[in-house]
Short mmCIF file of C-alpha atoms in Angstrom, two decimals:
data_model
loop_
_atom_site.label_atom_id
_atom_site.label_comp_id
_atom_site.label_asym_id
_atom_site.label_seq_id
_atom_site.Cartn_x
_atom_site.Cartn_y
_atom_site.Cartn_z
CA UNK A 1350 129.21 61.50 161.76
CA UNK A 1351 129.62 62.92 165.34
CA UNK A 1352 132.73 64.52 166.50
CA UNK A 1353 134.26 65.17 170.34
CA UNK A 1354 136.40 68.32 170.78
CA UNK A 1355 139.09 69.45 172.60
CA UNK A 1356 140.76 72.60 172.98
CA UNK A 1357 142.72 74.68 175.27
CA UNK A 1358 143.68 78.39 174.21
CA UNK A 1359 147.34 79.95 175.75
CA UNK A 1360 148.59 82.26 177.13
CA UNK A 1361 147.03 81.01 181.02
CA UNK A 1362 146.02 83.49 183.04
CA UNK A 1363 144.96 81.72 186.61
CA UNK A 1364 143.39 85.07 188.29
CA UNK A 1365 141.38 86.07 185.64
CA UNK A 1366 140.42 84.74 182.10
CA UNK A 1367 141.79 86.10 179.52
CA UNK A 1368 139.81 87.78 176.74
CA UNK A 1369 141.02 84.91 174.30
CA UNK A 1370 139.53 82.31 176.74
CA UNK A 1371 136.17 83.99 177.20
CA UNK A 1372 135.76 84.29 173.59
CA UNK A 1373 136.70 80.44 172.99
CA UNK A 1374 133.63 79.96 175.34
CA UNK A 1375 131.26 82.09 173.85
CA UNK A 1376 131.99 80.35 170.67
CA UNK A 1377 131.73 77.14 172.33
CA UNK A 1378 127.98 77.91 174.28
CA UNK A 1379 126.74 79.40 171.27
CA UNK A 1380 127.19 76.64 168.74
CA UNK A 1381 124.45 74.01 168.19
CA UNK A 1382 126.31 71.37 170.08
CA UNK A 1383 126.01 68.84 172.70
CA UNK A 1384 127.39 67.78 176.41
CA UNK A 1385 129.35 71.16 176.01
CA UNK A 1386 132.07 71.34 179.14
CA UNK A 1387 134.18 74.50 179.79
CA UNK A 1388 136.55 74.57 182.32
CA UNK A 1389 139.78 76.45 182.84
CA UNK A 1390 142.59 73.74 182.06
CA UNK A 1391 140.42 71.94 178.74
CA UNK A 1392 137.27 71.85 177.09
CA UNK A 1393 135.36 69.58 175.51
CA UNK A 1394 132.09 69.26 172.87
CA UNK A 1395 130.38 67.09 170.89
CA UNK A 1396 128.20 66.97 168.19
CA UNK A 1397 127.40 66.24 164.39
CA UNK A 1398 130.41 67.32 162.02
CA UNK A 1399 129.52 70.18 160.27
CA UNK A 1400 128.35 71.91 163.52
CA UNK A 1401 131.67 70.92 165.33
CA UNK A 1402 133.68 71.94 162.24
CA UNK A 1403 131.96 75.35 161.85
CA UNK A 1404 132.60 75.98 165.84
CA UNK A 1405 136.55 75.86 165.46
CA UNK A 1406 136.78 77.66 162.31
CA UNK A 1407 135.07 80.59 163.92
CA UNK A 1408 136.90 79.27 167.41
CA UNK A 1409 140.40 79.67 165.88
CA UNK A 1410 139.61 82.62 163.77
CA UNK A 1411 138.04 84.32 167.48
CA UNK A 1412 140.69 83.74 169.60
CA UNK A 1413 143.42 84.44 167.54
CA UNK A 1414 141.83 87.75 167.10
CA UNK A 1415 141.51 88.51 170.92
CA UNK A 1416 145.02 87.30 171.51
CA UNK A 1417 145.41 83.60 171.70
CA UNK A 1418 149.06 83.18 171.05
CA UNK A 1419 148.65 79.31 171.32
CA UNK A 1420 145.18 76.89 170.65
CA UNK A 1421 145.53 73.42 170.96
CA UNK A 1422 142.41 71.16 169.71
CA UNK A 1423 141.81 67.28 169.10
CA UNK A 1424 139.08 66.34 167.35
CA UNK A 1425 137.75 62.31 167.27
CA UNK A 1426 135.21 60.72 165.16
CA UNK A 1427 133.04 59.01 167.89
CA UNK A 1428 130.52 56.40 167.86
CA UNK A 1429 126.88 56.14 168.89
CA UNK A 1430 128.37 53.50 171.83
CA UNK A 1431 131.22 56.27 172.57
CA UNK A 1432 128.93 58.71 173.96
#
């Protein structure tokens, strides 16, 4: 099964990004996924389950930790034609 994720972390921070946000994207780059896109209103990844799945455990538990007060994440079964 391959999954597509989405996620924003809070509180915004438009000059600079906050250390909540970098983490998210360390997470993010480091994972074993694909078509990985960071930007600073949304990002997206995709990739097989368990690697997606493993990404926002360690995603939520990270950027709670560095002071996400808000993380907002969809996460969509996609198929082979999806992509």
């Amino acid at each position: 099964m391959r999954l597509r994720l989405e996620f924003t972390t809070e509180p915004f921070d438009l000059d600079e990004p906050p250390a909540h946000a970098v983490v998210a994207r360390e997470v993010i780059e480091a994972a074993d996924l694909d078509a990985v896109d960071v930007g600073p209103f949304g990002n997206t990844a995709e990739g097989p389950a368990d690697p997606v799945l493993t990404a926002v455990d360690t995603l939520l538990r990270r950027s709670l930790a560095a002071g996400a007060t808000r993380v907002s994440l969809q996460i969509n079964v996609i198929e082979e034609d999806d992509r």
